[in-house]
Amino acid sequence: RMVCQCTLNFFGYSALAFVAYRILLAFYNVLFPYFIGTPVDLHKKAGAKWAVVTGATDGIGKAYATQLAKKKFNVLLISRTQSKLDDTKTEIEQAAPGVDVATFAFDFSATTHDAYEPLIQTLKKYEIGVLVNNVGMSFEYPEVLHATEGGLQRLADMTTINCLPTVLLSAVALEQMSTRKAGIVINISSGAAYNEMSHWNVYSSAKRFVMHLSAILRAEYGAKGITVQCIAPMLVATKMAKIRRASFFGPFADKFVAAALRTVGLVDDTTGFFSHQIQVEVMNLLPRFIRNKIIHSNTMAMRAGALKKRAKGE
């Protein structure tokens, strides 16, 4: 009996210790990178003056480009539409006088090395200190795989745009960064990567790929002085997210990026914003079946809302 009681005590205290550890870790993940840790010198970490940002004319990408320019990085903006690039270039030059701003129009639905070659040759002309792999593509609304709006082409484009640019542009930048023994790569994933999300199939999977690749690149290049960070946001008030009004859990992109940039060099993987981190930490404390049920319920509500708007012609 005594042996049995000791065994029960051991497992009971172990369970309590594990729960305490998870709670303390959650507090650390929320508080340290966003409030306690001292921000690093980005220029020292980068080792070069140019920042390259993909998907740079809207939302999170535009905010990264603008705020890096305000921190005195020259910026190369890469996006699909030259007119939008020109407008963004003008805005950044006004916001950060004296900073050089260059542009390159490129359609990231391209799938071959030959198509990428002009972009690759352009990138090699710059000393890249910071690379922000932000370009991405999502659904019009959550849906099961075979019924996705836009069909197989949409699925192909989503897979390509969310994965291939991060691979190829990272390879180009990391070659020069590893020689210089300095550089920052920021890969934008998504909160959808944390769970196997029904009705977010390809998007969730592709963003998980970005998270997994980031960890591998960190293992390969961390000893060479290169910082590889993965940011996995929850909802941000952007055009892609179809959110017009900011809230505590859905900040505007500029506020989000200001918080995210503060965490570079302090944490390898994070959501980019303290209220998003709270959401993730709370969800991680829940049993998996409860977490999945909550996510599915929210997804279905989002889907119903999107279809209702579409029916009204909004």
PDB file of N, CA and C in Angstrom, residues 32-99:
ATOM      1  N   PHE A  32       7.935  38.302 -21.755  1.00  0.00           N
ATOM      2  CA  PHE A  32       9.346  38.590 -22.032  1.00  0.00           C
ATOM      3  C   PHE A  32       9.577  39.280 -23.371  1.00  0.00           C
ATOM      4  N   PRO A  33       9.122  38.724 -24.505  1.00  0.00           N
ATOM      5  CA  PRO A  33       9.460  39.374 -25.777  1.00  0.00           C
ATOM      6  C   PRO A  33       8.779  40.705 -26.007  1.00  0.00           C
ATOM      7  N   TYR A  34       7.624  40.936 -25.377  1.00  0.00           N
ATOM      8  CA  TYR A  34       6.841  42.135 -25.675  1.00  0.00           C
ATOM      9  C   TYR A  34       6.981  43.245 -24.640  1.00  0.00           C
ATOM     10  N   PHE A  35       7.433  42.910 -23.416  1.00  0.00           N
ATOM     11  CA  PHE A  35       7.480  43.928 -22.368  1.00  0.00           C
ATOM     12  C   PHE A  35       8.786  43.954 -21.574  1.00  0.00           C
ATOM     13  N   ILE A  36       9.423  42.810 -21.387  1.00  0.00           N
ATOM     14  CA  ILE A  36      10.563  42.739 -20.467  1.00  0.00           C
ATOM     15  C   ILE A  36      11.913  42.750 -21.186  1.00  0.00           C
ATOM     16  N   GLY A  37      12.059  41.929 -22.199  1.00  0.00           N
ATOM     17  CA  GLY A  37      13.333  41.807 -22.896  1.00  0.00           C
ATOM     18  C   GLY A  37      13.772  43.117 -23.540  1.00  0.00           C
ATOM     19  N   THR A  38      15.078  43.352 -23.555  1.00  0.00           N
ATOM     20  CA  THR A  38      15.624  44.563 -24.175  1.00  0.00           C
ATOM     21  C   THR A  38      15.769  44.349 -25.675  1.00  0.00           C
ATOM     22  N   PRO A  39      15.136  45.170 -26.502  1.00  0.00           N
ATOM     23  CA  PRO A  39      15.243  44.997 -27.956  1.00  0.00           C
ATOM     24  C   PRO A  39      16.697  45.041 -28.423  1.00  0.00           C
ATOM     25  N   VAL A  40      17.023  44.226 -29.411  1.00  0.00           N
ATOM     26  CA  VAL A  40      18.386  44.159 -29.917  1.00  0.00           C
ATOM     27  C   VAL A  40      18.626  45.270 -30.939  1.00  0.00           C
ATOM     28  N   ASP A  41      19.886  45.499 -31.247  1.00  0.00           N
ATOM     29  CA  ASP A  41      20.265  46.450 -32.296  1.00  0.00           C
ATOM     30  C   ASP A  41      20.081  45.753 -33.649  1.00  0.00           C
ATOM     31  N   LEU A  42      19.027  46.106 -34.370  1.00  0.00           N
ATOM     32  CA  LEU A  42      18.716  45.432 -35.625  1.00  0.00           C
ATOM     33  C   LEU A  42      19.817  45.618 -36.669  1.00  0.00           C
ATOM     34  N   HIS A  43      20.427  46.789 -36.707  1.00  0.00           N
ATOM     35  CA  HIS A  43      21.489  47.031 -37.685  1.00  0.00           C
ATOM     36  C   HIS A  43      22.696  46.139 -37.418  1.00  0.00           C
ATOM     37  N   LYS A  44      23.030  45.961 -36.146  1.00  0.00           N
ATOM     38  CA  LYS A  44      24.139  45.079 -35.790  1.00  0.00           C
ATOM     39  C   LYS A  44      23.816  43.637 -36.157  1.00  0.00           C
ATOM     40  N   LYS A  45      22.595  43.208 -35.871  1.00  0.00           N
ATOM     41  CA  LYS A  45      22.169  41.843 -36.214  1.00  0.00           C
ATOM     42  C   LYS A  45      22.136  41.630 -37.721  1.00  0.00           C
ATOM     43  N   ALA A  46      21.722  42.661 -38.458  1.00  0.00           N
ATOM     44  CA  ALA A  46      21.559  42.548 -39.913  1.00  0.00           C
ATOM     45  C   ALA A  46      22.899  42.562 -40.632  1.00  0.00           C
ATOM     46  N   GLY A  47      23.783  43.442 -40.225  1.00  0.00           N
ATOM     47  CA  GLY A  47      25.104  43.513 -40.835  1.00  0.00           C
ATOM     48  C   GLY A  47      25.134  44.138 -42.213  1.00  0.00           C
ATOM     49  N   ALA A  48      24.010  44.654 -42.673  1.00  0.00           N
ATOM     50  CA  ALA A  48      23.932  45.311 -43.987  1.00  0.00           C
ATOM     51  C   ALA A  48      22.730  46.235 -43.983  1.00  0.00           C
ATOM     52  N   LYS A  49      22.689  47.163 -44.938  1.00  0.00           N
ATOM     53  CA  LYS A  49      21.727  48.266 -44.887  1.00  0.00           C
ATOM     54  C   LYS A  49      20.411  48.007 -45.610  1.00  0.00           C
ATOM     55  N   TRP A  50      20.335  46.954 -46.427  1.00  0.00           N
ATOM     56  CA  TRP A  50      19.118  46.761 -47.224  1.00  0.00           C
ATOM     57  C   TRP A  50      18.177  45.744 -46.575  1.00  0.00           C
ATOM     58  N   ALA A  51      16.899  46.098 -46.575  1.00  0.00           N
ATOM     59  CA  ALA A  51      15.844  45.181 -46.151  1.00  0.00           C
ATOM     60  C   ALA A  51      14.980  44.861 -47.360  1.00  0.00           C
ATOM     61  N   VAL A  52      14.722  43.601 -47.581  1.00  0.00           N
ATOM     62  CA  VAL A  52      13.885  43.140 -48.692  1.00  0.00           C
ATOM     63  C   VAL A  52      12.566  42.636 -48.117  1.00  0.00           C
ATOM     64  N   VAL A  53      11.451  43.137 -48.647  1.00  0.00           N
ATOM     65  CA  VAL A  53      10.137  42.751 -48.138  1.00  0.00           C
ATOM     66  C   VAL A  53       9.252  42.311 -49.291  1.00  0.00           C
ATOM     67  N   THR A  54       8.687  41.115 -49.200  1.00  0.00           N
ATOM     68  CA  THR A  54       7.758  40.629 -50.224  1.00  0.00           C
ATOM     69  C   THR A  54       6.321  40.912 -49.780  1.00  0.00           C
ATOM     70  N   GLY A  55       5.426  41.015 -50.763  1.00  0.00           N
ATOM     71  CA  GLY A  55       4.048  41.382 -50.434  1.00  0.00           C
ATOM     72  C   GLY A  55       4.035  42.724 -49.731  1.00  0.00           C
ATOM     73  N   ALA A  56       4.799  43.693 -50.296  1.00  0.00           N
ATOM     74  CA  ALA A  56       5.144  44.914 -49.574  1.00  0.00           C
ATOM     75  C   ALA A  56       4.188  46.079 -49.767  1.00  0.00           C
ATOM     76  N   THR A  57       3.110  45.894 -50.503  1.00  0.00           N
ATOM     77  CA  THR A  57       2.241  47.041 -50.796  1.00  0.00           C
ATOM     78  C   THR A  57       0.951  47.062 -49.980  1.00  0.00           C
ATOM     79  N   ASP A  58       0.755  46.087 -49.132  1.00  0.00           N
ATOM     80  CA  ASP A  58      -0.452  46.040 -48.298  1.00  0.00           C
ATOM     81  C   ASP A  58      -0.124  45.449 -46.938  1.00  0.00           C
ATOM     82  N   GLY A  59      -0.950  45.773 -45.966  1.00  0.00           N
ATOM     83  CA  GLY A  59      -0.983  45.074 -44.692  1.00  0.00           C
ATOM     84  C   GLY A  59       0.342  44.936 -43.967  1.00  0.00           C
ATOM     85  N   ILE A  60       0.612  43.719 -43.522  1.00  0.00           N
ATOM     86  CA  ILE A  60       1.792  43.436 -42.708  1.00  0.00           C
ATOM     87  C   ILE A  60       3.084  43.729 -43.468  1.00  0.00           C
ATOM     88  N   GLY A  61       3.138  43.358 -44.746  1.00  0.00           N
ATOM     89  CA  GLY A  61       4.340  43.599 -45.535  1.00  0.00           C
ATOM     90  C   GLY A  61       4.659  45.077 -45.668  1.00  0.00           C
ATOM     91  N   LYS A  62       3.648  45.868 -45.960  1.00  0.00           N
ATOM     92  CA  LYS A  62       3.826  47.322 -46.083  1.00  0.00           C
ATOM     93  C   LYS A  62       4.273  47.913 -44.750  1.00  0.00           C
ATOM     94  N   ALA A  63       3.709  47.428 -43.657  1.00  0.00           N
ATOM     95  CA  ALA A  63       4.086  47.930 -42.333  1.00  0.00           C
ATOM     96  C   ALA A  63       5.534  47.577 -42.003  1.00  0.00           C
ATOM     97  N   TYR A  64       5.961  46.355 -42.340  1.00  0.00           N
ATOM     98  CA  TYR A  64       7.368  45.990 -42.129  1.00  0.00           C
ATOM     99  C   TYR A  64       8.286  46.904 -42.943  1.00  0.00           C
ATOM    100  N   ALA A  65       7.957  47.117 -44.216  1.00  0.00           N
ATOM    101  CA  ALA A  65       8.785  47.957 -45.074  1.00  0.00           C
ATOM    102  C   ALA A  65       8.877  49.373 -44.522  1.00  0.00           C
ATOM    103  N   THR A  66       7.748  49.926 -44.110  1.00  0.00           N
ATOM    104  CA  THR A  66       7.709  51.297 -43.600  1.00  0.00           C
ATOM    105  C   THR A  66       8.501  51.432 -42.305  1.00  0.00           C
ATOM    106  N   GLN A  67       8.307  50.488 -41.389  1.00  0.00           N
ATOM    107  CA  GLN A  67       8.979  50.620 -40.098  1.00  0.00           C
ATOM    108  C   GLN A  67      10.469  50.317 -40.182  1.00  0.00           C
ATOM    109  N   LEU A  68      10.869  49.421 -41.073  1.00  0.00           N
ATOM    110  CA  LEU A  68      12.300  49.198 -41.276  1.00  0.00           C
ATOM    111  C   LEU A  68      12.950  50.433 -41.901  1.00  0.00           C
ATOM    112  N   ALA A  69      12.225  51.091 -42.799  1.00  0.00           N
ATOM    113  CA  ALA A  69      12.736  52.337 -43.384  1.00  0.00           C
ATOM    114  C   ALA A  69      12.886  53.406 -42.303  1.00  0.00           C
ATOM    115  N   LYS A  70      11.940  53.493 -41.393  1.00  0.00           N
ATOM    116  CA  LYS A  70      12.031  54.463 -40.299  1.00  0.00           C
ATOM    117  C   LYS A  70      13.196  54.155 -39.373  1.00  0.00           C
ATOM    118  N   LYS A  71      13.627  52.890 -39.359  1.00  0.00           N
ATOM    119  CA  LYS A  71      14.804  52.500 -38.577  1.00  0.00           C
ATOM    120  C   LYS A  71      16.088  52.634 -39.401  1.00  0.00           C
ATOM    121  N   LYS A  72      15.985  53.335 -40.527  1.00  0.00           N
ATOM    122  CA  LYS A  72      17.119  53.691 -41.375  1.00  0.00           C
ATOM    123  C   LYS A  72      17.681  52.542 -42.199  1.00  0.00           C
ATOM    124  N   PHE A  73      16.862  51.553 -42.492  1.00  0.00           N
ATOM    125  CA  PHE A  73      17.215  50.548 -43.497  1.00  0.00           C
ATOM    126  C   PHE A  73      16.733  51.038 -44.854  1.00  0.00           C
ATOM    127  N   ASN A  74      17.547  50.850 -45.894  1.00  0.00           N
ATOM    128  CA  ASN A  74      17.048  50.997 -47.253  1.00  0.00           C
ATOM    129  C   ASN A  74      16.138  49.808 -47.534  1.00  0.00           C
ATOM    130  N   VAL A  75      15.107  49.988 -48.349  1.00  0.00           N
ATOM    131  CA  VAL A  75      14.164  48.886 -48.553  1.00  0.00           C
ATOM    132  C   VAL A  75      13.942  48.587 -50.037  1.00  0.00           C
ATOM    133  N   LEU A  76      13.896  47.313 -50.342  1.00  0.00           N
ATOM    134  CA  LEU A  76      13.515  46.826 -51.661  1.00  0.00           C
ATOM    135  C   LEU A  76      12.132  46.212 -51.531  1.00  0.00           C
ATOM    136  N   LEU A  77      11.173  46.816 -52.200  1.00  0.00           N
ATOM    137  CA  LEU A  77       9.784  46.364 -52.144  1.00  0.00           C
ATOM    138  C   LEU A  77       9.513  45.421 -53.304  1.00  0.00           C
ATOM    139  N   ILE A  78       8.958  44.257 -53.005  1.00  0.00           N
ATOM    140  CA  ILE A  78       8.625  43.291 -54.057  1.00  0.00           C
ATOM    141  C   ILE A  78       7.148  42.942 -53.944  1.00  0.00           C
ATOM    142  N   SER A  79       6.425  43.155 -55.021  1.00  0.00           N
ATOM    143  CA  SER A  79       5.007  42.820 -55.065  1.00  0.00           C
ATOM    144  C   SER A  79       4.601  42.700 -56.523  1.00  0.00           C
ATOM    145  N   ARG A  80       3.353  42.381 -56.769  1.00  0.00           N
ATOM    146  CA  ARG A  80       2.924  42.058 -58.132  1.00  0.00           C
ATOM    147  C   ARG A  80       2.688  43.276 -59.011  1.00  0.00           C
ATOM    148  N   THR A  81       2.131  44.345 -58.461  1.00  0.00           N
ATOM    149  CA  THR A  81       1.640  45.453 -59.278  1.00  0.00           C
ATOM    150  C   THR A  81       2.553  46.674 -59.157  1.00  0.00           C
ATOM    151  N   GLN A  82       3.111  47.108 -60.283  1.00  0.00           N
ATOM    152  CA  GLN A  82       4.066  48.209 -60.252  1.00  0.00           C
ATOM    153  C   GLN A  82       3.437  49.516 -59.776  1.00  0.00           C
ATOM    154  N   SER A  83       2.206  49.789 -60.140  1.00  0.00           N
ATOM    155  CA  SER A  83       1.570  51.035 -59.716  1.00  0.00           C
ATOM    156  C   SER A  83       1.431  51.105 -58.200  1.00  0.00           C
ATOM    157  N   LYS A  84       1.090  49.978 -57.580  1.00  0.00           N
ATOM    158  CA  LYS A  84       0.994  49.945 -56.119  1.00  0.00           C
ATOM    159  C   LYS A  84       2.375  50.054 -55.479  1.00  0.00           C
ATOM    160  N   LEU A  85       3.372  49.464 -56.125  1.00  0.00           N
ATOM    161  CA  LEU A  85       4.744  49.600 -55.640  1.00  0.00           C
ATOM    162  C   LEU A  85       5.179  51.062 -55.673  1.00  0.00           C
ATOM    163  N   ASP A  86       4.838  51.751 -56.755  1.00  0.00           N
ATOM    164  CA  ASP A  86       5.201  53.166 -56.883  1.00  0.00           C
ATOM    165  C   ASP A  86       4.543  54.004 -55.791  1.00  0.00           C
ATOM    166  N   ASP A  87       3.271  53.722 -55.514  1.00  0.00           N
ATOM    167  CA  ASP A  87       2.555  54.461 -54.471  1.00  0.00           C
ATOM    168  C   ASP A  87       3.182  54.201 -53.091  1.00  0.00           C
ATOM    169  N   THR A  88       3.495  52.946 -52.833  1.00  0.00           N
ATOM    170  CA  THR A  88       4.098  52.582 -51.549  1.00  0.00           C
ATOM    171  C   THR A  88       5.480  53.205 -51.412  1.00  0.00           C
ATOM    172  N   LYS A  89       6.232  53.195 -52.479  1.00  0.00           N
ATOM    173  CA  LYS A  89       7.566  53.823 -52.489  1.00  0.00           C
ATOM    174  C   LYS A  89       7.461  55.297 -52.097  1.00  0.00           C
ATOM    175  N   THR A  90       6.521  56.001 -52.686  1.00  0.00           N
ATOM    176  CA  THR A  90       6.330  57.421 -52.379  1.00  0.00           C
ATOM    177  C   THR A  90       5.972  57.623 -50.910  1.00  0.00           C
ATOM    178  N   GLU A  91       5.070  56.789 -50.396  1.00  0.00           N
ATOM    179  CA  GLU A  91       4.654  56.893 -48.995  1.00  0.00           C
ATOM    180  C   GLU A  91       5.831  56.685 -48.058  1.00  0.00           C
ATOM    181  N   ILE A  92       6.660  55.672 -48.348  1.00  0.00           N
ATOM    182  CA  ILE A  92       7.795  55.368 -47.476  1.00  0.00           C
ATOM    183  C   ILE A  92       8.843  56.474 -47.545  1.00  0.00           C
ATOM    184  N   GLU A  93       9.085  57.005 -48.722  1.00  0.00           N
ATOM    185  CA  GLU A  93      10.048  58.101 -48.861  1.00  0.00           C
ATOM    186  C   GLU A  93       9.603  59.322 -48.071  1.00  0.00           C
ATOM    187  N   GLN A  94       8.301  59.545 -47.996  1.00  0.00           N
ATOM    188  CA  GLN A  94       7.783  60.660 -47.204  1.00  0.00           C
ATOM    189  C   GLN A  94       7.864  60.385 -45.709  1.00  0.00           C
ATOM    190  N   ALA A  95       7.660  59.121 -45.343  1.00  0.00           N
ATOM    191  CA  ALA A  95       7.682  58.738 -43.928  1.00  0.00           C
ATOM    192  C   ALA A  95       9.109  58.627 -43.394  1.00  0.00           C
ATOM    193  N   ALA A  96      10.060  58.298 -44.276  1.00  0.00           N
ATOM    194  CA  ALA A  96      11.451  58.096 -43.848  1.00  0.00           C
ATOM    195  C   ALA A  96      12.398  58.804 -44.812  1.00  0.00           C
ATOM    196  N   PRO A  97      12.480  60.125 -44.730  1.00  0.00           N
ATOM    197  CA  PRO A  97      13.335  60.891 -45.647  1.00  0.00           C
ATOM    198  C   PRO A  97      14.804  60.447 -45.575  1.00  0.00           C
ATOM    199  N   GLY A  98      15.444  60.389 -46.735  1.00  0.00           N
ATOM    200  CA  GLY A  98      16.849  60.019 -46.775  1.00  0.00           C
ATOM    201  C   GLY A  98      17.113  58.543 -46.982  1.00  0.00           C
ATOM    202  N   VAL A  99      16.075  57.735 -46.901  1.00  0.00           N
ATOM    203  CA  VAL A  99      16.219  56.290 -47.102  1.00  0.00           C
ATOM    204  C   VAL A  99      16.011  55.951 -48.574  1.00  0.00           C
TER     205      VAL A  99
END
